[in-house]
mmCIF file of C-alpha atoms in Angstrom:
data_model
loop_
_atom_site.group_PDB
_atom_site.id
_atom_site.type_symbol
_atom_site.label_atom_id
_atom_site.label_comp_id
_atom_site.label_asym_id
_atom_site.label_seq_id
_atom_site.Cartn_x
_atom_site.Cartn_y
_atom_site.Cartn_z
ATOM 1 C CA MET F 1 0.007 -0.075 0.169
ATOM 2 C CA GLU F 2 1.158 3.573 -0.932
ATOM 3 C CA LEU F 3 1.637 6.072 1.951
ATOM 4 C CA SER F 4 -0.611 9.079 1.635
ATOM 5 C CA MET F 5 1.044 12.533 0.911
ATOM 6 C CA ASP F 6 -0.374 13.493 4.649
ATOM 7 C CA TRP F 7 1.908 10.992 6.160
ATOM 8 C CA LYS F 8 4.965 11.791 3.959
ATOM 9 C CA THR F 9 4.347 15.434 4.686
ATOM 10 C CA VAL F 10 4.170 15.075 8.497
ATOM 11 C CA VAL F 11 7.360 13.100 8.166
ATOM 12 C CA ASP F 12 9.108 15.315 6.045
ATOM 13 C CA GLU F 13 8.512 18.287 8.546
ATOM 14 C CA ALA F 14 9.569 16.380 11.268
ATOM 15 C CA PRO F 15 12.715 18.313 12.697
ATOM 16 C CA VAL F 16 14.556 14.777 13.317
ATOM 17 C CA ALA F 17 15.505 11.934 11.184
ATOM 18 C CA MET F 18 12.474 9.535 10.758
ATOM 19 C CA ILE F 19 11.991 6.286 8.887
ATOM 20 C CA ILE F 20 8.852 4.378 8.195
ATOM 21 C CA ILE F 21 8.964 0.604 8.251
ATOM 22 C CA ASN F 22 6.179 -1.888 6.982
ATOM 23 C CA SER F 23 5.403 -5.104 8.732
ATOM 24 C CA ARG F 24 7.690 -6.912 6.171
ATOM 25 C CA GLY F 25 10.663 -5.014 7.516
ATOM 26 C CA GLN F 26 10.828 -2.824 4.216
ATOM 27 C CA VAL F 27 11.780 0.684 4.665
ATOM 28 C CA VAL F 28 9.196 2.489 2.709
ATOM 29 C CA TYR F 29 9.722 5.933 3.489
ATOM 30 C CA VAL F 30 12.614 8.359 4.868
ATOM 31 C CA ASN F 31 12.621 12.027 5.444
ATOM 32 C CA LYS F 32 14.967 14.903 4.249
ATOM 33 C CA VAL F 33 16.539 15.107 7.505
ATOM 34 C CA LEU F 34 17.844 11.511 7.337
ATOM 35 C CA LEU F 35 19.150 11.764 3.797
ATOM 36 C CA GLU F 36 20.781 15.181 4.533
ATOM 37 C CA ARG F 37 22.622 13.455 7.586
ATOM 38 C CA SER F 38 23.467 9.951 6.020
ATOM 39 C CA GLY F 39 24.370 11.369 2.785
ATOM 40 C CA LEU F 40 22.556 8.559 1.168
ATOM 41 C CA SER F 41 19.963 8.920 -1.839
ATOM 42 C CA PHE F 42 16.170 7.936 -1.293
ATOM 43 C CA GLU F 43 16.792 4.617 -2.928
ATOM 44 C CA GLU F 44 19.832 3.698 -1.121
ATOM 45 C CA ALA F 45 18.112 4.594 2.333
ATOM 46 C CA THR F 46 15.063 2.587 1.466
ATOM 47 C CA LYS F 47 16.602 -0.482 -0.095
ATOM 48 C CA HIS F 48 19.946 -0.586 1.908
ATOM 49 C CA PRO F 49 18.977 1.003 5.377
ATOM 50 C CA GLU F 50 21.920 -1.004 6.833
ATOM 51 C CA LYS F 51 24.343 1.363 5.093
ATOM 52 C CA PHE F 52 23.427 3.983 7.791
ATOM 53 C CA PHE F 53 24.647 1.695 10.710
ATOM 54 C CA PRO F 54 27.683 -0.221 11.770
ATOM 55 C CA PRO F 55 26.400 -3.948 11.808
ATOM 56 C CA GLU F 56 25.950 -4.520 15.234
ATOM 57 C CA ASP F 57 23.806 -1.483 15.680
ATOM 58 C CA PHE F 58 21.805 -2.329 12.748
ATOM 59 C CA GLU F 59 21.097 -5.709 14.332
ATOM 60 C CA LYS F 60 20.145 -4.110 17.585
ATOM 61 C CA LEU F 61 18.052 -1.633 15.678
ATOM 62 C CA PHE F 62 16.347 -4.602 13.503
ATOM 63 C CA GLN F 63 15.538 -6.515 16.901
ATOM 64 C CA TYR F 64 13.949 -3.235 18.557
ATOM 65 C CA VAL F 65 11.751 -2.687 15.364
ATOM 66 C CA LEU F 66 10.586 -6.260 15.436
ATOM 67 C CA GLU F 67 9.699 -6.074 19.091
ATOM 68 C CA THR F 68 7.511 -2.985 18.432
ATOM 69 C CA PHE F 69 5.569 -4.941 15.876
ATOM 70 C CA LEU F 70 5.175 -7.885 18.098
ATOM 71 C CA LYS F 71 4.071 -5.922 21.013
ATOM 72 C CA LYS F 72 2.074 -3.162 18.900
ATOM 73 C CA ARG F 73 3.991 -0.662 20.916
ATOM 74 C CA LYS F 74 2.351 2.935 20.549
ATOM 75 C CA ASN F 75 4.473 4.332 23.283
ATOM 76 C CA PRO F 76 7.852 5.167 22.008
ATOM 77 C CA ASP F 77 9.641 4.309 25.348
ATOM 78 C CA PRO F 78 12.153 2.493 26.159
ATOM 79 C CA ALA F 79 14.493 4.246 23.437
ATOM 80 C CA ILE F 80 17.778 2.645 22.432
ATOM 81 C CA THR F 81 21.062 4.300 21.717
ATOM 82 C CA ILE F 82 23.055 3.446 18.813
ATOM 83 C CA ARG F 83 25.652 4.645 16.263
ATOM 84 C CA GLY F 84 24.760 5.713 12.740
ATOM 85 C CA LEU F 85 27.159 6.721 10.002
ATOM 86 C CA SER F 86 26.952 10.229 8.656
ATOM 87 C CA ALA F 87 28.620 11.545 5.410
ATOM 88 C CA THR F 88 29.546 14.738 7.018
ATOM 89 C CA GLU F 89 30.147 13.845 10.483
ATOM 90 C CA GLY F 90 31.307 9.968 10.600
ATOM 91 C CA GLU F 91 30.057 8.077 13.306
ATOM 92 C CA VAL F 92 27.484 9.556 15.578
ATOM 93 C CA TRP F 93 25.537 8.539 18.613
ATOM 94 C CA LEU F 94 21.601 8.365 17.910
ATOM 95 C CA GLU F 95 18.550 7.775 20.298
ATOM 96 C CA ALA F 96 16.085 5.484 18.355
ATOM 97 C CA ARG F 97 12.282 5.657 19.202
ATOM 98 C CA ALA F 98 9.859 3.375 17.812
ATOM 99 C CA ARG F 99 6.279 3.548 17.547
ATOM 100 C CA TYR F 100 3.855 1.376 16.128
ATOM 101 C CA ALA F 101 1.169 2.772 13.990
ATOM 102 C CA GLU F 102 -1.710 1.659 11.682
ATOM 103 C CA ILE F 103 -1.903 3.448 8.268
ATOM 104 C CA GLY F 104 -5.075 2.753 6.189
ATOM 105 C CA GLY F 105 -5.490 -0.354 8.387
ATOM 106 C CA GLU F 106 -1.891 -1.515 7.637
ATOM 107 C CA PRO F 107 0.590 -1.815 10.407
ATOM 108 C CA TYR F 108 3.630 0.291 10.400
ATOM 109 C CA CYS F 109 6.584 1.341 12.602
ATOM 110 C CA LEU F 110 7.541 4.900 12.882
ATOM 111 C CA LEU F 111 11.228 5.325 13.717
ATOM 112 C CA ALA F 112 12.754 8.668 14.847
ATOM 113 C CA TYR F 113 16.402 9.500 15.570
ATOM 114 C CA THR F 114 17.720 12.216 17.854
ATOM 115 C CA ASP F 115 21.352 13.109 18.089
ATOM 116 C CA VAL F 116 22.635 12.365 21.481
ATOM 117 C CA ASN F 117 26.487 12.729 20.470
ATOM 118 C CA GLN F 118 26.971 15.280 23.110
ATOM 119 C CA ARG F 119 25.216 13.253 25.738
ATOM 120 C CA VAL F 120 27.093 10.264 25.189
ATOM 121 C CA ARG F 121 30.428 12.239 24.929
ATOM 122 C CA LEU F 122 29.874 13.953 28.398
ATOM 123 C CA GLN F 123 28.898 10.432 29.987
ATOM 124 C CA LYS F 124 32.041 8.961 28.687
ATOM 125 C CA GLN F 125 34.062 11.973 30.112
ATOM 126 C CA VAL F 126 32.442 11.567 33.485
ATOM 127 C CA GLU F 127 32.965 7.640 33.288
ATOM 128 C CA SER F 128 36.554 8.626 32.593
ATOM 129 C CA LEU F 129 36.992 11.015 34.999
ATOM 130 C CA ASN F 130 35.521 8.580 37.678
ATOM 131 C CA GLU F 131 37.790 6.012 36.935
ATOM 132 C CA TYR F 132 40.957 8.355 37.231
ATOM 133 C CA LEU F 133 39.518 9.602 40.744
ATOM 134 C CA LYS F 134 39.305 6.006 41.678
ATOM 135 C CA PHE F 135 42.976 5.604 40.516
ATOM 136 C CA LEU F 136 44.373 8.680 42.146
ATOM 137 C CA ASN F 137 42.693 7.515 45.295
ATOM 138 C CA SER F 138 44.355 3.985 45.066
ATOM 139 C CA MET F 139 47.868 5.673 44.377
ATOM 140 C CA LEU F 140 47.400 8.203 47.332
ATOM 141 C CA ARG F 141 46.547 5.204 49.634
ATOM 142 C CA HIS F 142 49.069 3.040 48.543
ATOM 143 C CA ASP F 143 52.078 4.053 46.617
ATOM 144 C CA ILE F 144 52.534 7.555 47.954
ATOM 145 C CA LEU F 145 51.976 6.529 51.421
ATOM 146 C CA ASN F 146 54.572 3.732 51.030
ATOM 147 C CA ILE F 147 57.045 6.363 49.800
ATOM 148 C CA PHE F 148 56.231 8.469 52.933
ATOM 149 C CA THR F 149 56.573 5.389 55.107
ATOM 150 C CA ARG F 150 59.968 4.593 53.829
ATOM 151 C CA MET F 151 61.135 8.535 54.330
ATOM 152 C CA GLN F 152 60.050 8.321 58.003
ATOM 153 C CA ALA F 153 61.781 4.905 58.494
ATOM 154 C CA TYR F 154 65.262 6.518 57.158
ATOM 155 C CA CYS F 155 64.654 9.917 59.199
ATOM 156 C CA GLU F 156 64.212 7.597 62.372
ATOM 157 C CA LEU F 157 67.502 5.685 61.371
ATOM 158 C CA LEU F 158 69.125 8.991 61.083
ATOM 159 C CA GLU F 159 68.074 10.257 64.388
ATOM 160 C CA GLU F 160 69.870 7.230 66.031
ATOM 161 C CA GLU F 161 72.895 7.177 63.802
ATOM 162 C CA PHE F 162 74.160 9.491 60.904
ATOM 163 C CA LYS F 163 75.118 7.580 57.617
ATOM 164 C CA PRO F 164 75.454 9.010 54.231
ATOM 165 C CA GLU F 165 73.410 5.908 52.795
ATOM 166 C CA TYR F 166 70.333 7.083 54.817
ATOM 167 C CA LEU F 167 70.334 10.261 53.134
ATOM 168 C CA GLU F 168 70.546 8.594 49.824
ATOM 169 C CA LYS F 169 67.666 6.671 50.446
ATOM 170 C CA ILE F 170 65.835 9.723 51.391
ATOM 171 C CA LYS F 171 66.537 11.215 48.193
ATOM 172 C CA GLU F 172 65.704 8.291 46.209
ATOM 173 C CA SER F 173 62.543 8.063 47.769
ATOM 174 C CA ILE F 174 61.692 11.617 46.914
ATOM 175 C CA GLU F 175 62.689 11.229 43.399
ATOM 176 C CA SER F 176 60.452 8.381 43.065
ATOM 177 C CA GLY F 177 57.666 10.188 44.590
ATOM 178 C CA VAL F 178 58.271 13.180 41.891
ATOM 179 C CA ARG F 179 58.156 10.594 39.274
ATOM 180 C CA LEU F 180 54.881 9.285 40.729
ATOM 181 C CA ILE F 181 53.385 12.553 40.570
ATOM 182 C CA HIS F 182 54.345 13.155 36.994
ATOM 183 C CA LYS F 183 52.997 10.018 35.780
ATOM 184 C CA ILE F 184 50.019 10.673 37.597
ATOM 185 C CA ARG F 185 49.736 14.139 35.794
ATOM 186 C CA GLU F 186 50.312 12.348 32.257
ATOM 187 C CA LEU F 187 47.053 10.259 32.942
ATOM 188 C CA GLU F 188 45.014 13.238 33.892
ATOM 189 C CA SER F 189 45.819 14.892 30.858
ATOM 190 C CA SER F 190 43.948 12.033 28.937
ATOM 191 C CA THR F 191 40.793 13.151 31.016
ATOM 192 C CA THR F 192 41.020 16.895 31.289
ATOM 193 C CA GLU F 193 42.812 18.637 28.431
ATOM 194 C CA ASP F 194 41.317 19.716 25.172
ATOM 195 C CA LYS F 195 42.570 18.267 22.236
ATOM 196 C CA LYS F 196 44.124 19.922 18.979
ATOM 197 C CA SER F 197 46.234 18.908 15.787
ATOM 198 C CA TYR F 198 49.808 17.174 16.366
ATOM 199 C CA ARG F 199 52.056 16.331 13.640
ATOM 200 C CA LEU F 200 53.503 13.026 14.709
ATOM 201 C CA SER F 201 57.011 13.662 13.063
ATOM 202 C CA GLU F 202 57.371 16.820 14.923
ATOM 203 C CA VAL F 203 56.195 15.002 18.430
ATOM 204 C CA ILE F 204 58.673 12.176 17.738
ATOM 205 C CA LYS F 205 61.733 14.405 16.875
ATOM 206 C CA GLU F 206 61.050 16.657 19.964
ATOM 207 C CA VAL F 207 60.795 13.726 22.256
ATOM 208 C CA SER F 208 63.751 11.566 20.975
ATOM 209 C CA LYS F 209 66.028 14.803 21.844
ATOM 210 C CA GLY F 210 66.076 13.826 25.533
ATOM 211 C CA PHE F 211 67.204 10.392 24.805
ATOM 212 C CA ASP F 212 70.688 8.851 24.122
ATOM 213 C CA VAL F 213 69.210 6.558 21.210
ATOM 214 C CA LYS F 214 69.164 6.798 17.398
ATOM 215 C CA VAL F 215 65.509 7.053 16.422
ATOM 216 C CA ASN F 216 64.841 6.557 12.749
ATOM 217 C CA LEU F 217 61.555 7.968 11.451
ATOM 218 C CA LYS F 218 59.633 7.231 8.456
ATOM 219 C CA GLY F 219 56.299 8.902 7.205
ATOM 220 C CA ASP F 220 53.954 11.325 8.991
ATOM 221 C CA ALA F 221 50.527 11.998 9.674
ATOM 222 C CA VAL F 222 48.386 14.707 11.608
ATOM 223 C CA ILE F 223 46.291 13.595 14.804
ATOM 224 C CA THR F 224 44.008 15.136 17.157
ATOM 225 C CA ALA F 225 45.329 14.710 20.647
ATOM 226 C CA ASN F 226 46.694 16.929 23.560
ATOM 227 C CA ASP F 227 50.289 17.292 25.126
ATOM 228 C CA GLY F 228 49.752 13.648 26.665
ATOM 229 C CA ILE F 229 50.869 12.423 23.166
ATOM 230 C CA TYR F 230 54.377 13.263 24.229
ATOM 231 C CA SER F 231 54.256 11.161 27.318
ATOM 232 C CA VAL F 232 53.211 8.386 24.642
ATOM 233 C CA PHE F 233 56.373 8.358 23.078
ATOM 234 C CA GLU F 234 58.508 9.367 26.165
ATOM 235 C CA ASN F 235 57.420 6.332 27.870
ATOM 236 C CA LEU F 236 57.745 3.980 24.614
ATOM 237 C CA ILE F 237 61.286 5.317 24.169
ATOM 238 C CA GLY F 238 62.321 5.634 27.634
ATOM 239 C CA ASN F 239 61.146 1.905 28.313
ATOM 240 C CA ALA F 240 63.355 0.918 25.305
ATOM 241 C CA VAL F 241 66.266 2.518 26.805
ATOM 242 C CA LYS F 242 65.986 1.791 30.416
ATOM 243 C CA HIS F 243 64.331 -1.667 30.603
ATOM 244 C CA GLY F 244 65.621 -2.833 27.199
ATOM 245 C CA GLY F 245 68.712 -1.737 27.013
ATOM 246 C CA ALA F 246 68.047 -0.767 23.274
ATOM 247 C CA THR F 247 70.381 1.861 21.374
ATOM 248 C CA GLU F 248 68.187 2.250 18.208
ATOM 249 C CA VAL F 249 64.558 3.043 17.866
ATOM 250 C CA SER F 250 62.498 2.924 14.424
ATOM 251 C CA VAL F 251 59.148 4.721 14.063
ATOM 252 C CA GLU F 252 57.263 4.089 11.041
ATOM 253 C CA VAL F 253 53.886 6.023 10.309
ATOM 254 C CA ARG F 254 51.462 4.675 7.613
ATOM 255 C CA ASP F 255 48.626 6.369 6.116
ATOM 256 C CA GLU F 256 45.458 3.933 6.396
ATOM 257 C CA GLY F 257 42.832 6.332 5.179
ATOM 258 C CA ASP F 258 40.765 7.885 7.854
ATOM 259 C CA HIS F 259 43.517 6.465 10.569
ATOM 260 C CA CYS F 260 47.119 6.068 10.741
ATOM 261 C CA GLU F 261 49.108 3.070 12.143
ATOM 262 C CA VAL F 262 52.542 3.870 14.038
ATOM 263 C CA ILE F 263 54.718 1.193 14.040
ATOM 264 C CA PHE F 264 57.415 1.242 16.945
ATOM 265 C CA ARG F 265 60.309 -0.955 17.276
ATOM 266 C CA ASP F 266 63.529 -1.167 19.065
ATOM 267 C CA ASN F 267 66.683 -3.445 18.957
ATOM 268 C CA GLY F 268 66.684 -4.111 22.816
ATOM 269 C CA ARG F 269 65.813 -7.231 24.821
ATOM 270 C CA GLY F 270 62.282 -7.036 24.192
ATOM 271 C CA ILE F 271 59.356 -8.130 26.316
ATOM 272 C CA PRO F 272 59.567 -11.669 27.766
ATOM 273 C CA GLU F 273 56.752 -14.190 26.544
ATOM 274 C CA GLU F 274 55.412 -14.556 29.819
ATOM 275 C CA ILE F 275 54.684 -11.033 30.744
ATOM 276 C CA ARG F 276 53.291 -9.769 27.247
ATOM 277 C CA GLU F 277 49.847 -9.937 28.322
ATOM 278 C CA LYS F 278 50.097 -8.084 31.265
ATOM 279 C CA VAL F 279 52.306 -5.178 30.262
ATOM 280 C CA PHE F 280 49.351 -2.693 29.910
ATOM 281 C CA GLU F 281 47.766 -3.625 33.180
ATOM 282 C CA LYS F 282 47.644 -0.860 35.794
ATOM 283 C CA GLY F 283 50.480 -1.291 38.172
ATOM 284 C CA PHE F 284 52.237 -4.280 36.638
ATOM 285 C CA THR F 285 56.114 -3.967 36.723
ATOM 286 C CA THR F 286 58.920 -6.325 36.833
ATOM 287 C CA GLY F 287 60.120 -4.494 40.096
ATOM 288 C CA ARG F 288 62.201 -1.631 38.181
ATOM 289 C CA GLY F 289 59.252 1.120 37.836
ATOM 290 C CA SER F 290 56.173 2.185 38.909
ATOM 291 C CA GLY F 291 54.082 -0.135 36.818
ATOM 292 C CA LEU F 292 52.355 2.812 35.071
ATOM 293 C CA GLY F 293 54.243 3.467 31.980
ATOM 294 C CA LEU F 294 52.583 1.310 29.291
ATOM 295 C CA TYR F 295 49.324 1.698 31.072
ATOM 296 C CA ILE F 296 49.362 5.325 30.784
ATOM 297 C CA VAL F 297 50.362 5.009 27.264
ATOM 298 C CA LYS F 298 47.117 2.742 26.646
ATOM 299 C CA LYS F 299 44.782 5.123 28.455
ATOM 300 C CA LEU F 300 46.143 8.362 26.579
ATOM 301 C CA ILE F 301 45.779 6.547 23.146
ATOM 302 C CA GLU F 302 42.508 5.254 23.914
ATOM 303 C CA SER F 303 41.316 8.852 24.915
ATOM 304 C CA TYR F 304 42.360 9.935 21.520
ATOM 305 C CA GLY F 305 40.043 7.036 19.728
ATOM 306 C CA GLY F 306 42.997 4.727 19.248
ATOM 307 C CA ASP F 307 44.403 1.595 20.390
ATOM 308 C CA ILE F 308 47.828 -0.102 20.996
ATOM 309 C CA GLU F 309 49.015 -3.593 20.594
ATOM 310 C CA LEU F 310 52.282 -5.737 21.088
ATOM 311 C CA LEU F 311 53.883 -7.054 17.767
ATOM 312 C CA GLU F 312 56.008 -10.089 17.533
ATOM 313 C CA GLY F 313 59.568 -9.784 16.519
ATOM 314 C CA LYS F 314 62.756 -8.780 18.265
ATOM 315 C CA GLY F 315 62.988 -6.076 20.622
ATOM 316 C CA ALA F 316 59.901 -4.654 21.879
ATOM 317 C CA ALA F 317 57.515 -3.844 19.169
ATOM 318 C CA PHE F 318 54.161 -2.236 19.047
ATOM 319 C CA VAL F 319 51.452 -0.988 16.710
ATOM 320 C CA ILE F 320 49.593 2.474 17.653
ATOM 321 C CA ARG F 321 46.391 3.209 15.522
ATOM 322 C CA LEU F 322 45.385 6.733 15.764
ATOM 323 C CA PRO F 323 42.320 8.571 14.114
ATOM 324 C CA LYS F 324 43.786 11.295 11.677
ATOM 325 C CA SER F 325 42.744 14.909 12.300
ATOM 326 C CA GLN F 326 40.284 16.548 10.159
ATOM 327 C CA PRO F 327 41.592 18.434 6.956
ATOM 328 C CA SER F 328 41.197 21.630 8.775
ATOM 329 C CA GLY F 329 44.042 20.622 11.366
ATOM 330 C CA LEU F 330 47.736 21.660 10.813
ATOM 331 C CA ASP F 331 48.861 22.448 7.371
ATOM 332 C CA SER F 332 52.398 20.943 6.162
ATOM 333 C CA SER F 333 54.092 23.986 7.493
ATOM 334 C CA GLU F 334 52.999 24.171 10.953
ATOM 335 C CA LYS F 335 54.416 22.694 13.930
ATOM 336 C CA PRO F 336 52.791 21.905 17.332
ATOM 337 C CA SER F 337 53.802 23.776 20.286
ATOM 338 C CA ARG F 338 54.193 21.813 23.445
#
């Protein structure tokens, strides 16, 4: 049955994206808002609606629509939150509400989408901040308290007998505390700092100046991050030198369309097989550090929408995937400031 012009007009004038689906699961009409956001033609949107959603979200939506028909649900609650694909914005978060309706005696499902990108982004930010606060509380109660306890013990020994090694131990404890605070600050940047465009080649060159190691750099990309991106490479190169005994590091940046891959390798001792699955865990250490370096690297990269994983091979090897910055980012002559 053909939809009446009245229904098409109502749907077209809606300020949100809308779809009308018949009882056979076919999309029979979509409004202009949806076409503008998706970048699909009317024919594509009605014949191939799956193009507007990632596969798992389309399946979730299908089940939601099916349930609406089975229950003849006329109340548009509960809503579901899914991801959509926009020609202009990429992946967007949407809230979908379905309502059962009979038009000309035939059953239909009216599906409306509202943009909840901002709400989801804020929810994720709150979750990230809560995780950081829990982590900070744990650090204050355990690691920093342990440092103060060691310092107090050596101070008490000094009161009884002066020995230079006691002073040295106190200095080491202070330095350990300072390093720990710096690590906490690095992690904090993943949750609080605004993001901007950075040219990876400039970041890596700047970081490599602080290490006595040869860094071979190939390729380049502009990404969206914050100053924590420096900490990513400081930790990777620092680990290669201090824990792996590396004298040479290679960093290759590959263009992969909407994202880039950074292949990091060193000629050091590498990471033992028995601990490879644990290196990104919070607090994991072989006894020579805080156990935060690679955990912070992982959290920072994830906060930029990327991921990191270990690669096989000699020495330590990682692949980092990061979304590339939009064309409005840095031009070829610009250099990020730290």
